[in-house]
Amino acid sequence: MTDPIHSMQLAVDIVLSSRHPENKIAATLFKDGVSLSKTNDWPPAILEKLGQDTRIGDSSGTIHAELNCLFHSAFPTAGASLAITDPCCPNCAKCIAEAGIQSVYIDHKGFEKDFAVRRGDEFQDMSLRILAHAGVSLYEVIRKEHKIRLIYEPESGYIPPEDNQIEIRPCRAPLSIPTLLQTARLVKVKHERWGCALATDIHGKLWTLVASAHPAIGYTHKDIQKTDGKYDFILEPVNRLLMGAARNGLKISCDHLWCSVLPSPREMVNLVGYGVRKIYIGDMGNSKKPESYPAYKTLESNDILLFEDMKRS
Ligand SMILES: [Zn+2]
């Protein structure tokens, strides 16, 4: 059974098992009678080698509960729902939209916690706007009363003004580094930050995935110019590859990922959480923000994530 209230209960049942000392959060991803529940957590390699407190560039080392579910989904996440014990952060909201999630349910107790109150503005201002633009429905679950309260629902027939999905094509070449490098060579994109990867479906069939940095679903470059610059509505290429794979029921091969520049620290942590050990980089001297460089140093020197500079080779 995977109704929203039951799914929320499944998340609540495991939330105390989160290793996070203060912010214990859990989520359940559910669709067609199947569900997966996860807490926020540190990827084992980060926990063992860096501990809980080391910053990775400007990012924490944790994988948020929502993404922990999306990374490990055994079914395509397009059209699925998420029940979360807490309001989601703007970064997760962008990824939830990109993964094709249709409905998000937040536990009413999540709105009362200290850090939810602290983050309240962020949720209202950014997470809610991102989900609304993407056409994701949002509800509050009041478990005790067995009630679901509507927070936001798109008008019927709403289609996001822009949903530039990542490119996914069948690949006839074998799963190998030369195939990845050949794919990267053939990519023609206008954006300086882009990535590609090889991925397999449940039948073992191989696919190539290509994504460039892009505004969150429903936003256009024009909308972004209108914002005050305090928040970032752009989804970076590596996160788009990970979410595009989840959306379509594909698993990215952990040894076959390319990014044109150094990914953001948050993308690097997500890669480690996904199980990636090595990434090929087009230009190590280029990144969206300067924090990428210390993040790369921390991860590479501790043998957590390796970077192959393709400009040098
Ligand atoms: Zn989050």
Short mmCIF file of C-alpha atoms and ligand atoms in Angstrom, two decimals:
data_model
loop_
_atom_site.label_atom_id
_atom_site.label_comp_id
_atom_site.label_asym_id
_atom_site.label_seq_id
_atom_site.Cartn_x
_atom_site.Cartn_y
_atom_site.Cartn_z
CA MET A 1 0.00 0.00 0.00
CA THR A 2 1.46 3.35 -0.93
CA ASP A 3 -1.09 6.04 -0.14
CA PRO A 4 0.44 9.38 0.95
CA ILE A 5 -0.40 9.02 4.65
CA HIS A 6 1.00 5.49 4.84
CA SER A 7 4.08 6.61 2.86
CA MET A 8 4.61 9.49 5.29
CA GLN A 9 4.36 7.03 8.19
CA LEU A 10 7.08 4.88 6.55
CA ALA A 11 9.34 7.96 6.47
CA VAL A 12 8.49 8.91 10.07
CA ASP A 13 9.23 5.30 11.15
CA ILE A 14 12.88 5.59 10.06
CA VAL A 15 13.58 9.28 10.68
CA LEU A 16 15.26 8.72 14.07
CA SER A 17 17.72 6.32 12.44
CA SER A 18 19.28 9.27 10.58
CA ARG A 19 22.90 9.71 11.64
CA HIS A 20 22.55 13.49 11.52
CA PRO A 21 22.78 14.74 15.12
CA GLU A 22 20.36 17.70 14.67
CA ASN A 23 18.50 17.63 11.37
CA LYS A 24 17.00 14.16 11.12
CA ILE A 25 14.98 13.99 7.90
CA ALA A 26 13.40 11.10 6.00
CA ALA A 27 11.49 10.69 2.75
CA THR A 28 9.48 8.01 0.97
CA LEU A 29 9.40 7.82 -2.82
CA PHE A 30 6.30 5.98 -4.03
CA LYS A 31 4.56 5.00 -7.25
CA ASP A 32 2.17 2.24 -8.36
CA GLY A 33 2.28 0.31 -5.08
CA VAL A 34 6.08 0.36 -4.74
CA SER A 35 8.00 2.56 -2.31
CA LEU A 36 11.48 3.37 -1.06
CA SER A 37 12.24 5.19 2.20
CA LYS A 38 15.57 6.84 3.11
CA THR A 39 16.94 9.29 5.65
CA ASN A 40 19.49 12.03 5.01
CA ASP A 41 22.95 10.53 5.42
CA TRP A 42 26.65 10.75 4.68
CA PRO A 43 28.01 8.59 1.86
CA PRO A 44 30.16 5.89 3.59
CA ALA A 45 33.41 7.12 2.01
CA ILE A 46 32.84 10.69 3.25
CA LEU A 47 31.85 9.53 6.74
CA GLU A 48 34.83 7.17 7.11
CA LYS A 49 37.49 9.49 5.72
CA LEU A 50 36.28 13.00 6.60
CA GLY A 51 33.76 12.52 9.41
CA GLN A 52 30.55 14.47 9.84
CA ASP A 53 31.92 17.98 10.21
CA THR A 54 34.27 18.50 7.28
CA ARG A 55 32.99 20.99 4.72
CA ILE A 56 33.51 20.06 1.09
CA GLY A 57 34.01 23.45 -0.50
CA ASP A 58 30.83 25.31 0.49
CA SER A 59 28.80 22.12 0.85
CA SER A 60 28.10 19.77 3.73
CA GLY A 61 28.99 16.13 3.18
CA THR A 62 25.42 14.85 3.55
CA ILE A 63 23.03 13.55 0.94
CA HIS A 64 19.54 14.91 1.57
CA ALA A 65 16.80 12.32 2.16
CA GLU A 66 14.90 13.27 -1.02
CA LEU A 67 17.94 12.74 -3.23
CA ASN A 68 18.91 9.56 -1.36
CA CYS A 69 15.54 8.17 -2.52
CA LEU A 70 15.86 9.47 -6.09
CA PHE A 71 19.41 8.06 -6.48
CA HIS A 72 18.35 4.56 -5.47
CA SER A 73 14.96 4.25 -7.11
CA ALA A 74 14.33 0.91 -8.83
CA PHE A 75 11.55 2.46 -10.97
CA PRO A 76 11.40 5.53 -13.25
CA THR A 77 10.66 8.50 -11.01
CA ALA A 78 8.56 10.27 -13.66
CA GLY A 79 5.04 10.62 -12.23
CA ALA A 80 6.06 9.35 -8.77
CA SER A 81 5.33 11.05 -5.43
CA LEU A 82 7.51 11.98 -2.46
CA ALA A 83 6.48 12.14 1.20
CA ILE A 84 9.01 14.14 3.23
CA THR A 85 9.13 14.71 6.99
CA ASP A 86 10.30 18.31 6.42
CA PRO A 87 9.93 21.13 3.90
CA CYS A 88 12.44 20.57 1.09
CA CYS A 89 15.37 22.90 0.44
CA PRO A 90 15.60 24.81 -2.87
CA ASN A 91 18.32 22.49 -4.22
CA CYS A 92 16.17 19.42 -3.63
CA ALA A 93 13.14 21.23 -5.11
CA LYS A 94 15.06 21.77 -8.37
CA CYS A 95 16.08 18.09 -8.43
CA ILE A 96 12.56 16.87 -7.53
CA ALA A 97 11.18 18.83 -10.49
CA GLU A 98 13.91 17.54 -12.80
CA ALA A 99 13.20 13.94 -11.74
CA GLY A 100 9.60 14.33 -12.93
CA ILE A 101 7.99 13.98 -9.47
CA GLN A 102 4.27 14.78 -9.65
CA SER A 103 3.29 15.30 -6.00
CA VAL A 104 5.15 16.25 -2.82
CA TYR A 105 3.70 15.67 0.66
CA ILE A 106 5.21 17.41 3.71
CA ASP A 107 4.51 16.24 7.27
CA HIS A 108 2.76 18.92 9.34
CA LYS A 109 5.27 18.44 12.15
CA GLY A 110 8.04 19.41 9.71
CA PHE A 111 6.64 22.92 9.57
CA GLU A 112 6.91 23.28 13.34
CA LYS A 113 10.54 22.26 13.84
CA ASP A 114 13.08 24.94 14.66
CA PHE A 115 15.10 24.66 11.50
CA ALA A 116 11.97 24.55 9.36
CA VAL A 117 10.90 27.85 10.86
CA ARG A 118 14.38 29.19 10.23
CA ARG A 119 14.24 27.99 6.63
CA GLY A 120 10.61 28.96 6.22
CA ASP A 121 11.32 31.88 3.93
CA GLU A 122 13.51 29.81 1.68
CA PHE A 123 10.78 27.23 1.40
CA GLN A 124 8.06 29.76 0.63
CA ASP A 125 10.16 31.92 -1.62
CA MET A 126 12.08 29.41 -3.55
CA SER A 127 11.19 25.74 -3.05
CA LEU A 128 7.47 26.42 -3.43
CA ARG A 129 7.99 28.59 -6.50
CA ILE A 130 10.22 25.99 -8.12
CA LEU A 131 7.72 23.17 -7.50
CA ALA A 132 4.81 25.35 -8.68
CA HIS A 133 6.60 26.37 -11.89
CA ALA A 134 7.32 22.72 -12.65
CA GLY A 135 3.64 21.81 -12.08
CA VAL A 136 4.33 19.69 -8.97
CA SER A 137 1.37 19.45 -6.52
CA LEU A 138 2.16 20.12 -2.88
CA TYR A 139 0.26 18.88 0.18
CA GLU A 140 0.58 18.86 3.96
CA VAL A 141 -0.06 15.54 5.72
CA ILE A 142 -1.69 15.68 9.16
CA ARG A 143 -1.15 12.08 10.21
CA LYS A 144 -3.03 12.10 13.51
CA GLU A 145 -6.22 13.30 11.87
CA HIS A 146 -5.59 11.17 8.80
CA LYS A 147 -5.96 14.32 6.70
CA ILE A 148 -4.26 15.79 3.67
CA ARG A 149 -4.34 19.57 3.23
CA LEU A 150 -3.74 21.15 -0.15
CA ILE A 151 -0.92 23.72 -0.22
CA TYR A 152 -0.68 24.16 -3.96
CA GLU A 153 -2.02 22.39 -7.01
CA PRO A 154 -1.37 23.45 -10.62
CA GLU A 155 -4.38 24.33 -12.77
CA SER A 156 -5.64 21.32 -14.69
CA GLY A 157 -3.76 20.87 -17.95
CA TYR A 158 -0.84 23.04 -16.74
CA ILE A 159 2.24 22.54 -18.87
CA PRO A 160 5.47 24.16 -17.66
CA PRO A 161 6.48 27.00 -20.02
CA GLU A 162 9.83 25.32 -20.46
CA ASP A 163 10.83 21.72 -19.80
CA ASN A 164 14.10 21.24 -21.56
CA GLN A 165 14.73 17.56 -20.79
CA ILE A 166 18.19 16.11 -21.04
CA GLU A 167 19.13 14.33 -24.28
CA ILE A 168 18.93 10.54 -24.06
CA ARG A 169 19.93 8.38 -27.02
CA PRO A 170 20.50 4.65 -27.54
CA CYS A 171 24.21 3.78 -27.73
CA ARG A 172 25.44 1.03 -30.02
CA ALA A 173 29.10 1.14 -28.93
CA PRO A 174 30.24 -0.96 -25.92
CA LEU A 175 30.28 0.39 -22.34
CA SER A 176 33.85 1.71 -22.22
CA ILE A 177 35.94 4.83 -21.59
CA PRO A 178 36.57 5.29 -25.37
CA THR A 179 32.77 5.32 -25.88
CA LEU A 180 32.41 8.00 -23.17
CA LEU A 181 35.22 10.13 -24.62
CA GLN A 182 33.82 9.75 -28.14
CA THR A 183 30.37 10.83 -26.84
CA ALA A 184 31.95 13.87 -25.16
CA ARG A 185 33.79 14.77 -28.37
CA LEU A 186 30.59 14.69 -30.43
CA VAL A 187 28.50 16.83 -28.06
CA LYS A 188 27.49 20.20 -29.45
CA VAL A 189 26.10 22.48 -26.75
CA LYS A 190 25.89 26.22 -26.44
CA HIS A 191 26.47 26.29 -22.68
CA GLU A 192 29.98 26.20 -21.25
CA ARG A 193 28.85 23.89 -18.41
CA TRP A 194 27.64 20.56 -19.70
CA GLY A 195 28.11 16.90 -19.00
CA CYS A 196 27.53 13.47 -20.48
CA ALA A 197 27.32 9.93 -19.15
CA LEU A 198 26.69 6.34 -20.16
CA ALA A 199 23.78 4.60 -18.50
CA THR A 200 21.96 1.27 -18.66
CA ASP A 201 18.27 0.43 -18.43
CA ILE A 202 16.78 -2.59 -16.61
CA HIS A 203 17.38 -4.75 -19.70
CA GLY A 204 21.08 -3.85 -19.75
CA LYS A 205 20.68 -1.72 -22.87
CA LEU A 206 23.17 1.15 -23.11
CA TRP A 207 22.22 4.84 -23.45
CA THR A 208 24.08 8.14 -23.72
CA LEU A 209 22.89 11.07 -21.62
CA VAL A 210 23.81 14.70 -22.35
CA ALA A 211 22.82 17.75 -20.24
CA SER A 212 23.88 21.36 -19.98
CA ALA A 213 23.26 23.75 -17.08
CA HIS A 214 19.67 24.96 -17.36
CA PRO A 215 17.06 26.91 -15.39
CA ALA A 216 14.81 24.73 -13.17
CA ILE A 217 11.82 23.29 -15.05
CA GLY A 218 9.27 25.97 -15.88
CA TYR A 219 11.80 28.81 -15.65
CA THR A 220 13.32 30.50 -18.67
CA HIS A 221 16.58 32.40 -18.87
CA LYS A 222 14.46 35.58 -18.97
CA ASP A 223 12.76 34.72 -15.61
CA ILE A 224 16.16 34.16 -14.04
CA GLN A 225 17.35 37.61 -15.06
CA LYS A 226 14.36 39.06 -13.24
CA THR A 227 15.28 37.47 -9.87
CA ASP A 228 17.36 39.47 -7.41
CA GLY A 229 20.33 37.16 -7.68
CA LYS A 230 20.05 36.05 -4.06
CA TYR A 231 18.88 32.61 -5.14
CA ASP A 232 20.06 30.35 -7.89
CA PHE A 233 17.43 28.83 -10.15
CA ILE A 234 19.95 27.04 -12.36
CA LEU A 235 20.31 23.28 -12.21
CA GLU A 236 23.88 22.18 -12.90
CA PRO A 237 24.72 19.53 -15.54
CA VAL A 238 25.84 16.68 -13.26
CA ASN A 239 22.69 17.00 -11.11
CA ARG A 240 20.62 17.08 -14.32
CA LEU A 241 22.28 13.85 -15.52
CA LEU A 242 21.59 12.11 -12.19
CA MET A 243 17.95 13.28 -12.12
CA GLY A 244 17.36 12.63 -15.84
CA ALA A 245 18.57 9.06 -15.33
CA ALA A 246 16.21 8.60 -12.35
CA ARG A 247 13.30 10.11 -14.26
CA ASN A 248 13.74 7.60 -17.07
CA GLY A 249 14.58 4.51 -15.02
CA LEU A 250 18.26 4.47 -16.06
CA LYS A 251 21.31 3.80 -13.88
CA ILE A 252 24.39 5.87 -14.72
CA SER A 253 27.52 3.77 -14.98
CA CYS A 254 29.69 5.01 -12.11
CA ASP A 255 32.90 4.94 -14.18
CA HIS A 256 31.50 6.71 -17.22
CA LEU A 257 30.76 10.34 -16.46
CA TRP A 258 32.14 13.51 -18.05
CA CYS A 259 31.75 17.18 -17.11
CA SER A 260 33.10 20.08 -19.16
CA VAL A 261 34.16 22.00 -16.01
CA LEU A 262 34.77 21.19 -12.31
CA PRO A 263 31.29 20.44 -10.91
CA SER A 264 29.92 22.42 -7.96
CA PRO A 265 30.76 21.07 -4.46
CA ARG A 266 27.11 19.96 -4.03
CA GLU A 267 27.28 18.04 -7.33
CA MET A 268 30.52 16.36 -6.19
CA VAL A 269 28.92 15.22 -2.91
CA ASN A 270 25.91 13.95 -4.86
CA LEU A 271 28.21 11.99 -7.18
CA VAL A 272 29.84 10.28 -4.20
CA GLY A 273 26.38 9.49 -2.78
CA TYR A 274 25.38 8.00 -6.12
CA GLY A 275 28.43 5.70 -6.01
CA VAL A 276 30.69 7.46 -8.54
CA ARG A 277 34.45 7.09 -7.83
CA LYS A 278 35.91 8.91 -10.83
CA ILE A 279 34.83 11.68 -13.17
CA TYR A 280 36.44 12.94 -16.38
CA ILE A 281 36.76 16.74 -16.57
CA GLY A 282 37.09 18.75 -19.79
CA ASP A 283 38.78 21.75 -18.14
CA MET A 284 39.88 21.54 -14.50
CA GLY A 285 40.69 25.28 -14.52
CA ASN A 286 37.05 26.22 -15.04
CA SER A 287 34.08 26.02 -12.67
CA LYS A 288 30.89 27.88 -11.83
CA LYS A 289 32.19 28.95 -8.44
CA PRO A 290 35.62 29.11 -6.78
CA GLU A 291 34.55 26.72 -3.99
CA SER A 292 34.75 23.85 -6.50
CA TYR A 293 38.52 23.87 -6.29
CA PRO A 294 38.95 23.22 -2.53
CA ALA A 295 36.13 20.67 -2.76
CA TYR A 296 38.00 18.81 -5.49
CA LYS A 297 41.21 18.92 -3.41
CA THR A 298 39.45 17.53 -0.32
CA LEU A 299 37.80 14.66 -2.21
CA GLU A 300 40.75 13.71 -4.38
CA SER A 301 43.43 13.86 -1.65
CA ASN A 302 41.28 11.59 0.51
CA ASP A 303 40.74 9.12 -2.35
CA ILE A 304 36.96 9.65 -2.25
CA LEU A 305 36.37 10.98 -5.77
CA LEU A 306 39.05 11.03 -8.49
CA PHE A 307 39.19 13.60 -11.27
CA GLU A 308 40.85 12.98 -14.64
CA ASP A 309 41.85 16.22 -16.31
CA MET A 310 41.23 15.63 -20.01
CA LYS A 311 42.80 18.94 -21.00
CA ARG A 312 46.18 17.78 -19.69
CA SER A 313 46.03 14.28 -21.12
ZN ZN B 1 17.44 19.26 0.30
#
